[in-house]
PDB file of C-alpha atoms in Angstrom:
ATOM      1  CA  UNK A  19     -22.666 115.502 221.952  1.00 40.00           C
ATOM      2  CA  UNK A  20     -23.920 118.669 220.294  1.00 42.00           C
ATOM      3  CA  UNK A  21     -25.502 120.824 222.949  1.00 43.00           C
ATOM      4  CA  UNK A  22     -28.585 122.937 222.431  1.00 44.00           C
ATOM      5  CA  UNK A  23     -26.722 126.275 222.178  1.00 48.00           C
ATOM      6  CA  UNK A  24     -24.593 124.781 219.401  1.00 49.00           C
ATOM      7  CA  UNK A  25     -27.619 123.735 217.500  1.00 53.00           C
ATOM      8  CA  UNK A  26     -29.470 127.022 217.957  1.00 52.00           C
ATOM      9  CA  UNK A  27     -26.345 128.850 216.999  1.00 55.00           C
ATOM     10  CA  UNK A  28     -25.999 126.662 213.900  1.00 57.00           C
ATOM     11  CA  UNK A  29     -29.529 127.348 212.845  1.00 57.00           C
ATOM     12  CA  UNK A  30     -29.221 131.018 213.554  1.00 52.00           C
ATOM     13  CA  UNK A  31     -26.032 131.197 211.356  1.00 45.00           C
ATOM     14  CA  UNK A  32     -27.666 129.087 208.640  1.00 43.00           C
ATOM     15  CA  UNK A  33     -30.714 131.457 208.738  1.00 42.00           C
ATOM     16  CA  UNK A  34     -28.410 134.220 207.724  1.00 42.00           C
ATOM     17  CA  UNK A  35     -26.419 132.206 205.267  1.00 41.00           C
ATOM     18  CA  UNK A  36     -24.885 134.454 202.770  1.00 39.00           C
ATOM     19  CA  UNK A  37     -25.499 137.573 204.779  1.00 39.00           C
ATOM     20  CA  UNK A  38     -22.398 137.715 207.022  1.00 41.00           C
ATOM     21  CA  UNK A  39     -22.999 141.335 208.024  1.00 45.00           C
ATOM     22  CA  UNK A  40     -26.301 140.581 209.659  1.00 45.00           C
ATOM     23  CA  UNK A  41     -26.610 141.559 213.185  1.00 52.00           C
ATOM     24  CA  UNK A  42     -29.305 139.060 214.148  1.00 60.00           C
ATOM     25  CA  UNK A  43     -30.474 135.611 212.898  1.00 72.00           C
ATOM     26  CA  UNK A  44     -34.037 134.312 212.760  1.00 81.00           C
ATOM     27  CA  UNK A  45     -34.919 130.858 213.914  1.00 86.00           C
ATOM     28  CA  UNK A  46     -38.411 129.509 213.627  1.00 88.00           C
ATOM     29  CA  UNK A  47     -39.953 127.281 216.336  1.00 85.00           C
ATOM     30  CA  UNK A  48     -42.558 125.147 214.660  1.00 86.00           C
ATOM     31  CA  UNK A  49     -45.291 123.117 216.182  1.00 83.00           C
ATOM     32  CA  UNK A  50     -47.286 120.355 214.395  1.00 83.00           C
ATOM     33  CA  UNK A  51     -49.455 117.685 216.115  1.00 78.00           C
ATOM     34  CA  UNK A  52     -47.828 118.168 219.430  1.00 73.00           C
ATOM     35  CA  UNK A  53     -44.172 117.939 218.000  1.00 79.00           C
ATOM     36  CA  UNK A  54     -41.579 120.737 217.922  1.00 82.00           C
ATOM     37  CA  UNK A  55     -38.871 121.613 215.356  1.00 87.00           C
ATOM     38  CA  UNK A  56     -36.483 124.362 214.700  1.00 88.00           C
ATOM     39  CA  UNK A  57     -36.080 125.704 211.233  1.00 89.00           C
ATOM     40  CA  UNK A  58     -34.537 128.528 209.238  1.00 87.00           C
ATOM     41  CA  UNK A  59     -37.898 129.239 207.533  1.00 89.00           C
ATOM     42  CA  UNK A  60     -41.518 128.668 208.345  1.00 92.00           C
ATOM     43  CA  UNK A  61     -42.503 124.986 207.757  1.00 92.00           C
ATOM     44  CA  UNK A  62     -45.508 124.238 205.486  1.00 90.00           C
ATOM     45  CA  UNK A  63     -48.298 122.682 207.645  1.00 89.00           C
ATOM     46  CA  UNK A  64     -46.804 123.809 210.899  1.00 88.00           C
ATOM     47  CA  UNK A  65     -47.512 126.665 213.322  1.00 87.00           C
ATOM     48  CA  UNK A  66     -44.315 128.717 213.507  1.00 88.00           C
ATOM     49  CA  UNK A  67     -43.045 131.484 215.713  1.00 86.00           C
ATOM     50  CA  UNK A  68     -40.076 133.577 214.525  1.00 86.00           C
ATOM     51  CA  UNK A  69     -37.225 134.263 217.216  1.00 80.00           C
ATOM     52  CA  UNK A  70     -34.542 136.768 216.662  1.00 76.00           C
ATOM     53  CA  UNK A  71     -31.130 135.801 217.981  1.00 71.00           C
ATOM     54  CA  UNK A  72     -28.452 138.453 218.268  1.00 64.00           C
ATOM     55  CA  UNK A  73     -24.989 137.633 216.859  1.00 57.00           C
ATOM     56  CA  UNK A  74     -23.405 138.735 220.241  1.00 54.00           C
ATOM     57  CA  UNK A  75     -25.942 137.077 222.535  1.00 48.00           C
ATOM     58  CA  UNK A  76     -24.300 136.086 225.764  1.00 44.00           C
ATOM     59  CA  UNK A  77     -26.924 133.297 226.397  1.00 48.00           C
ATOM     60  CA  UNK A  78     -28.983 131.625 223.685  1.00 55.00           C
ATOM     61  CA  UNK A  79     -32.627 130.991 224.471  1.00 62.00           C
ATOM     62  CA  UNK A  80     -33.994 127.461 224.884  1.00 66.00           C
ATOM     63  CA  UNK A  81     -36.503 127.188 222.021  1.00 73.00           C
ATOM     64  CA  UNK A  82     -37.256 123.530 222.474  1.00 71.00           C
ATOM     65  CA  UNK A  83     -38.974 123.585 225.912  1.00 65.00           C
ATOM     66  CA  UNK A  84     -38.438 120.955 228.609  1.00 60.00           C
ATOM     67  CA  UNK A  85     -37.828 117.770 226.752  1.00 62.00           C
ATOM     68  CA  UNK A  86     -34.830 116.226 228.573  1.00 62.00           C
ATOM     69  CA  UNK A  87     -32.056 114.815 226.510  1.00 66.00           C
ATOM     70  CA  UNK A  88     -32.914 113.587 223.044  1.00 70.00           C
ATOM     71  CA  UNK A  89     -31.313 112.965 219.605  1.00 78.00           C
ATOM     72  CA  UNK A  90     -32.489 114.281 216.218  1.00 82.00           C
ATOM     73  CA  UNK A  91     -31.480 115.133 212.717  1.00 88.00           C
ATOM     74  CA  UNK A  92     -31.030 118.421 210.966  1.00 89.00           C
ATOM     75  CA  UNK A  93     -32.283 118.220 207.469  1.00 91.00           C
ATOM     76  CA  UNK A  94     -31.576 120.307 204.375  1.00 90.00           C
ATOM     77  CA  UNK A  95     -34.043 120.866 201.632  1.00 91.00           C
ATOM     78  CA  UNK A  96     -35.096 123.543 199.079  1.00 91.00           C
ATOM     79  CA  UNK A  97     -38.115 125.820 199.642  1.00 86.00           C
ATOM     80  CA  UNK A  98     -38.973 128.542 197.176  1.00 86.00           C
ATOM     81  CA  UNK A  99     -35.680 128.087 195.458  1.00 87.00           C
ATOM     82  CA  UNK A 100     -33.606 128.534 198.594  1.00 86.00           C
ATOM     83  CA  UNK A 101     -31.833 126.047 200.997  1.00 88.00           C
ATOM     84  CA  UNK A 102     -33.800 125.527 204.252  1.00 88.00           C
ATOM     85  CA  UNK A 103     -32.648 123.729 207.368  1.00 89.00           C
ATOM     86  CA  UNK A 104     -35.043 122.101 209.670  1.00 90.00           C
ATOM     87  CA  UNK A 105     -35.178 119.346 212.388  1.00 89.00           C
ATOM     88  CA  UNK A 106     -38.348 117.971 210.875  1.00 91.00           C
ATOM     89  CA  UNK A 107     -38.090 115.427 208.005  1.00 93.00           C
ATOM     90  CA  UNK A 108     -40.285 117.084 205.288  1.00 93.00           C
ATOM     91  CA  UNK A 109     -40.655 115.833 201.737  1.00 93.00           C
ATOM     92  CA  UNK A 110     -37.536 116.394 199.633  1.00 93.00           C
ATOM     93  CA  UNK A 111     -35.309 116.618 202.785  1.00 94.00           C
ATOM     94  CA  UNK A 112     -31.841 115.103 203.052  1.00 93.00           C
ATOM     95  CA  UNK A 113     -29.828 114.584 206.121  1.00 92.00           C
ATOM     96  CA  UNK A 114     -27.381 117.381 207.012  1.00 88.00           C
ATOM     97  CA  UNK A 115     -26.230 116.156 210.404  1.00 86.00           C
ATOM     98  CA  UNK A 116     -27.213 114.238 213.631  1.00 83.00           C
ATOM     99  CA  UNK A 117     -27.307 115.922 216.942  1.00 76.00           C
ATOM    100  CA  UNK A 118     -28.085 115.392 220.554  1.00 75.00           C
ATOM    101  CA  UNK A 119     -29.332 118.114 222.793  1.00 70.00           C
ATOM    102  CA  UNK A 120     -29.992 118.463 226.496  1.00 64.00           C
ATOM    103  CA  UNK A 121     -32.864 120.840 227.389  1.00 60.00           C
ATOM    104  CA  UNK A 122     -33.322 122.139 230.950  1.00 57.00           C
ATOM    105  CA  UNK A 123     -34.188 119.468 233.451  1.00 51.00           C
ATOM    106  CA  UNK A 124     -36.757 121.709 235.189  1.00 52.00           C
ATOM    107  CA  UNK A 125     -38.446 124.933 235.425  1.00 59.00           C
ATOM    108  CA  UNK A 126     -40.501 126.814 238.144  1.00 61.00           C
ATOM    109  CA  UNK A 127     -43.706 125.979 236.263  1.00 68.00           C
ATOM    110  CA  UNK A 128     -46.073 123.485 237.816  1.00 71.00           C
ATOM    111  CA  UNK A 129     -49.520 122.222 236.927  1.00 72.00           C
ATOM    112  CA  UNK A 130     -51.206 123.307 240.116  1.00 75.00           C
ATOM    113  CA  UNK A 131     -52.927 121.124 242.606  1.00 75.00           C
ATOM    114  CA  UNK A 132     -56.473 122.071 241.949  1.00 75.00           C
ATOM    115  CA  UNK A 133     -58.804 120.825 239.186  1.00 79.00           C
ATOM    116  CA  UNK A 134     -61.434 122.593 237.243  1.00 82.00           C
ATOM    117  CA  UNK A 135     -64.712 122.008 239.120  1.00 81.00           C
ATOM    118  CA  UNK A 136     -67.557 123.707 240.875  1.00 89.00           C
ATOM    119  CA  UNK A 137     -66.768 127.098 242.339  1.00 90.00           C
ATOM    120  CA  UNK A 138     -66.244 127.071 246.152  1.00 92.00           C
ATOM    121  CA  UNK A 139     -67.494 130.529 247.291  1.00 93.00           C
ATOM    122  CA  UNK A 140     -67.430 129.339 250.919  1.00 94.00           C
ATOM    123  CA  UNK A 141     -63.695 129.175 251.150  1.00 95.00           C
ATOM    124  CA  UNK A 142     -62.088 132.158 252.985  1.00 95.00           C
ATOM    125  CA  UNK A 143     -64.657 134.715 251.724  1.00 94.00           C
ATOM    126  CA  UNK A 144     -63.549 137.409 254.011  1.00 95.00           C
ATOM    127  CA  UNK A 145     -59.787 136.852 253.119  1.00 96.00           C
ATOM    128  CA  UNK A 146     -60.599 137.263 249.350  1.00 96.00           C
ATOM    129  CA  UNK A 147     -62.978 140.157 249.836  1.00 95.00           C
ATOM    130  CA  UNK A 148     -60.443 141.985 251.974  1.00 96.00           C
ATOM    131  CA  UNK A 149     -57.498 141.342 249.499  1.00 96.00           C
ATOM    132  CA  UNK A 150     -59.559 142.325 246.414  1.00 95.00           C
ATOM    133  CA  UNK A 151     -60.596 145.629 247.965  1.00 95.00           C
ATOM    134  CA  UNK A 152     -57.079 146.320 249.237  1.00 95.00           C
ATOM    135  CA  UNK A 153     -55.277 145.623 245.871  1.00 95.00           C
ATOM    136  CA  UNK A 154     -58.026 146.230 243.294  1.00 94.00           C
ATOM    137  CA  UNK A 155     -57.553 142.698 241.865  1.00 94.00           C
ATOM    138  CA  UNK A 156     -60.745 140.953 240.897  1.00 94.00           C
ATOM    139  CA  UNK A 157     -62.209 138.810 243.646  1.00 95.00           C
ATOM    140  CA  UNK A 158     -63.209 136.184 241.074  1.00 95.00           C
ATOM    141  CA  UNK A 159     -59.610 136.102 239.606  1.00 96.00           C
ATOM    142  CA  UNK A 160     -57.954 135.625 243.031  1.00 97.00           C
ATOM    143  CA  UNK A 161     -60.354 132.729 243.766  1.00 97.00           C
ATOM    144  CA  UNK A 162     -59.561 131.161 240.300  1.00 96.00           C
ATOM    145  CA  UNK A 163     -55.927 131.346 241.083  1.00 96.00           C
ATOM    146  CA  UNK A 164     -56.349 129.812 244.533  1.00 96.00           C
ATOM    147  CA  UNK A 165     -58.647 127.132 243.208  1.00 95.00           C
ATOM    148  CA  UNK A 166     -56.065 126.145 240.467  1.00 94.00           C
ATOM    149  CA  UNK A 167     -53.056 126.431 242.724  1.00 93.00           C
ATOM    150  CA  UNK A 168     -54.007 124.623 245.945  1.00 93.00           C
ATOM    151  CA  UNK A 169     -57.740 123.771 245.756  1.00 92.00           C
ATOM    152  CA  UNK A 170     -57.901 126.070 248.794  1.00 95.00           C
ATOM    153  CA  UNK A 171     -55.818 123.865 250.924  1.00 94.00           C
ATOM    154  CA  UNK A 172     -53.947 126.077 253.366  1.00 94.00           C
ATOM    155  CA  UNK A 173     -51.517 123.353 254.297  1.00 94.00           C
ATOM    156  CA  UNK A 174     -50.701 122.485 250.599  1.00 92.00           C
ATOM    157  CA  UNK A 175     -47.013 122.162 249.489  1.00 90.00           C
ATOM    158  CA  UNK A 176     -46.067 121.545 245.895  1.00 86.00           C
ATOM    159  CA  UNK A 177     -43.288 119.516 244.537  1.00 82.00           C
ATOM    160  CA  UNK A 178     -41.515 122.878 243.618  1.00 80.00           C
ATOM    161  CA  UNK A 179     -41.854 124.085 247.198  1.00 86.00           C
ATOM    162  CA  UNK A 180     -44.711 126.520 246.890  1.00 88.00           C
ATOM    163  CA  UNK A 181     -46.855 126.737 250.059  1.00 92.00           C
ATOM    164  CA  UNK A 182     -50.367 127.613 251.151  1.00 94.00           C
ATOM    165  CA  UNK A 183     -53.619 128.675 249.529  1.00 95.00           C
ATOM    166  CA  UNK A 184     -51.984 130.869 246.874  1.00 95.00           C
ATOM    167  CA  UNK A 185     -48.929 128.513 246.670  1.00 93.00           C
ATOM    168  CA  UNK A 186     -46.295 131.148 247.250  1.00 92.00           C
ATOM    169  CA  UNK A 187     -42.802 130.238 246.531  1.00 88.00           C
ATOM    170  CA  UNK A 188     -40.450 131.055 249.338  1.00 88.00           C
ATOM    171  CA  UNK A 189     -38.812 133.983 247.728  1.00 88.00           C
ATOM    172  CA  UNK A 190     -42.174 135.564 246.894  1.00 89.00           C
ATOM    173  CA  UNK A 191     -43.373 134.995 250.468  1.00 91.00           C
ATOM    174  CA  UNK A 192     -40.301 136.720 251.861  1.00 91.00           C
ATOM    175  CA  UNK A 193     -40.726 139.634 249.499  1.00 90.00           C
ATOM    176  CA  UNK A 194     -44.239 140.361 250.679  1.00 92.00           C
ATOM    177  CA  UNK A 195     -43.436 139.824 254.305  1.00 93.00           C
ATOM    178  CA  UNK A 196     -45.234 136.587 254.797  1.00 93.00           C
ATOM    179  CA  UNK A 197     -44.321 135.116 258.323  1.00 95.00           C
ATOM    180  CA  UNK A 198     -46.682 132.052 257.974  1.00 95.00           C
ATOM    181  CA  UNK A 199     -47.172 130.718 254.521  1.00 93.00           C
ATOM    182  CA  UNK A 200     -49.843 128.453 255.866  1.00 96.00           C
ATOM    183  CA  UNK A 201     -52.049 131.319 257.008  1.00 96.00           C
ATOM    184  CA  UNK A 202     -54.792 131.722 254.622  1.00 95.00           C
ATOM    185  CA  UNK A 203     -54.964 135.441 255.430  1.00 96.00           C
ATOM    186  CA  UNK A 204     -51.258 136.025 254.815  1.00 96.00           C
ATOM    187  CA  UNK A 205     -51.161 133.752 251.713  1.00 96.00           C
ATOM    188  CA  UNK A 206     -54.208 135.496 250.067  1.00 97.00           C
ATOM    189  CA  UNK A 207     -53.010 138.972 250.962  1.00 96.00           C
ATOM    190  CA  UNK A 208     -49.502 138.365 249.540  1.00 95.00           C
ATOM    191  CA  UNK A 209     -50.833 136.617 246.490  1.00 95.00           C
ATOM    192  CA  UNK A 210     -53.142 139.530 245.767  1.00 96.00           C
ATOM    193  CA  UNK A 211     -50.284 142.040 246.019  1.00 95.00           C
ATOM    194  CA  UNK A 212     -48.166 139.924 243.805  1.00 95.00           C
ATOM    195  CA  UNK A 213     -50.996 139.738 241.286  1.00 95.00           C
ATOM    196  CA  UNK A 214     -51.386 143.449 241.355  1.00 95.00           C
ATOM    197  CA  UNK A 215     -47.705 143.765 240.377  1.00 94.00           C
ATOM    198  CA  UNK A 216     -48.191 141.378 237.558  1.00 94.00           C
ATOM    199  CA  UNK A 217     -51.335 143.114 236.318  1.00 93.00           C
ATOM    200  CA  UNK A 218     -49.448 146.374 236.121  1.00 93.00           C
ATOM    201  CA  UNK A 219     -46.500 144.679 234.358  1.00 93.00           C
ATOM    202  CA  UNK A 220     -48.698 143.038 231.646  1.00 92.00           C
ATOM    203  CA  UNK A 221     -51.222 145.789 231.382  1.00 91.00           C
ATOM    204  CA  UNK A 222     -53.975 143.577 232.465  1.00 89.00           C
ATOM    205  CA  UNK A 223     -53.267 140.665 229.927  1.00 90.00           C
ATOM    206  CA  UNK A 224     -54.627 137.836 232.033  1.00 91.00           C
ATOM    207  CA  UNK A 225     -52.978 135.173 229.898  1.00 90.00           C
ATOM    208  CA  UNK A 226     -49.527 136.721 230.638  1.00 92.00           C
ATOM    209  CA  UNK A 227     -50.509 137.215 234.311  1.00 94.00           C
ATOM    210  CA  UNK A 228     -51.297 133.629 234.816  1.00 93.00           C
ATOM    211  CA  UNK A 229     -48.276 132.448 233.035  1.00 91.00           C
ATOM    212  CA  UNK A 230     -45.962 134.654 235.083  1.00 92.00           C
ATOM    213  CA  UNK A 231     -47.644 133.656 238.381  1.00 92.00           C
ATOM    214  CA  UNK A 232     -47.194 130.048 237.380  1.00 89.00           C
ATOM    215  CA  UNK A 233     -43.630 130.155 235.802  1.00 87.00           C
ATOM    216  CA  UNK A 234     -42.188 133.342 236.832  1.00 87.00           C
ATOM    217  CA  UNK A 235     -41.578 136.711 235.228  1.00 87.00           C
ATOM    218  CA  UNK A 236     -38.131 135.734 233.985  1.00 84.00           C
ATOM    219  CA  UNK A 237     -39.521 132.689 232.203  1.00 83.00           C
ATOM    220  CA  UNK A 238     -42.165 134.842 230.432  1.00 86.00           C
ATOM    221  CA  UNK A 239     -39.630 137.428 229.437  1.00 84.00           C
ATOM    222  CA  UNK A 240     -37.330 134.736 228.035  1.00 78.00           C
ATOM    223  CA  UNK A 241     -39.991 133.457 225.759  1.00 78.00           C
ATOM    224  CA  UNK A 242     -41.655 136.635 224.912  1.00 80.00           C
ATOM    225  CA  UNK A 243     -45.003 135.277 226.168  1.00 84.00           C
ATOM    226  CA  UNK A 244     -46.477 132.096 227.465  1.00 84.00           C
ATOM    227  CA  UNK A 245     -43.539 129.569 227.794  1.00 82.00           C
ATOM    228  CA  UNK A 246     -43.732 126.331 225.703  1.00 75.00           C
ATOM    229  CA  UNK A 247     -44.147 124.187 228.701  1.00 78.00           C
ATOM    230  CA  UNK A 248     -47.139 121.865 229.066  1.00 76.00           C
ATOM    231  CA  UNK A 249     -47.449 122.749 232.744  1.00 82.00           C
ATOM    232  CA  UNK A 250     -47.946 126.405 232.085  1.00 85.00           C
ATOM    233  CA  UNK A 251     -50.094 126.087 229.088  1.00 83.00           C
ATOM    234  CA  UNK A 252     -52.351 123.707 231.014  1.00 85.00           C
ATOM    235  CA  UNK A 253     -52.321 125.982 234.018  1.00 88.00           C
ATOM    236  CA  UNK A 254     -53.298 129.193 231.898  1.00 89.00           C
ATOM    237  CA  UNK A 255     -56.195 127.204 230.417  1.00 87.00           C
ATOM    238  CA  UNK A 256     -57.354 125.914 233.790  1.00 90.00           C
ATOM    239  CA  UNK A 257     -57.302 129.433 235.403  1.00 92.00           C
ATOM    240  CA  UNK A 258     -59.138 130.916 232.432  1.00 89.00           C
ATOM    241  CA  UNK A 259     -61.869 128.265 232.790  1.00 88.00           C
ATOM    242  CA  UNK A 260     -62.077 128.747 236.478  1.00 92.00           C
ATOM    243  CA  UNK A 261     -62.218 132.472 236.120  1.00 92.00           C
ATOM    244  CA  UNK A 262     -65.289 132.195 233.934  1.00 89.00           C
ATOM    245  CA  UNK A 263     -66.845 129.906 236.541  1.00 90.00           C
ATOM    246  CA  UNK A 264     -66.278 132.257 239.482  1.00 93.00           C
ATOM    247  CA  UNK A 265     -67.524 135.244 237.557  1.00 92.00           C
ATOM    248  CA  UNK A 266     -70.810 133.363 236.862  1.00 89.00           C
ATOM    249  CA  UNK A 267     -71.017 132.174 240.483  1.00 91.00           C
ATOM    250  CA  UNK A 268     -70.703 135.612 241.707  1.00 89.00           C
ATOM    251  CA  UNK A 269     -73.458 136.860 239.474  1.00 86.00           C
ATOM    252  CA  UNK A 270     -71.307 138.612 236.936  1.00 81.00           C
ATOM    253  CA  UNK A 271     -70.837 138.275 233.197  1.00 71.00           C
ATOM    254  CA  UNK A 272     -68.458 135.668 231.809  1.00 61.00           C
ATOM    255  CA  UNK A 273     -64.843 136.528 231.113  1.00 52.00           C
ATOM    256  CA  UNK A 274     -64.293 138.117 227.663  1.00 52.00           C
ATOM    257  CA  UNK A 275     -63.058 135.680 225.009  1.00 47.00           C
ATOM    258  CA  UNK A 276     -59.703 136.284 223.466  1.00 48.00           C
ATOM    259  CA  UNK A 277     -57.890 134.713 220.487  1.00 45.00           C
ATOM    260  CA  UNK A 278     -56.253 131.386 221.112  1.00 38.00           C
ATOM    261  CA  UNK A 279     -52.542 131.397 221.769  1.00 32.00           C
TER     262      UNK A 279
END
């Protein structure tokens, strides 16, 4: 069985084929109609993102996402007069090798327990107001996160082990001195303080803030942005929609539009 690091390494080496002195290899992660492929050049008709992989990298990144164990084929074809390798069968391709990869079985990302619906301004108004004033994090944003995370259920526990209104993971709760994760006051206060840290880290980029709150700072760093997990991408979209709804409900203008990711 060829494992993922082998395939990524192979693609990285092939990307630098004929340039043995190169210090890094470029692998393209290409998405089309909900399917993912890895390639040594951008694929026509796909949305591709270039990733640089250092020759001496200790740990190769997972460019597939969470897909379990699956088998595929690495194809070879010519593009602009050059040999190109891809895991997608495009016109003119010929089989280069067969492979099986095992992607990570799980990530800290989760879809959240709340659904997009009507704003609920009656839920813990004093706690949200106090936390917003204390940290400077927008009240509407905190409410959107709580709505997406737990639907304001102080007793909520996710499959990943997150607890309370703001769905704090145990290590986050401990970091912020939470003694009762099911206390709405403690949960919202700690969630707001953690959000303040994320706001500073990502310079107010709410897309990255939401992604990091959902999947973790390390995961966002590993992918250089929103990770390619359906849970996180759906979560970011949900929080963005809820933020707009809470801004309107609080009598403020809608959230500013931003380019699609």
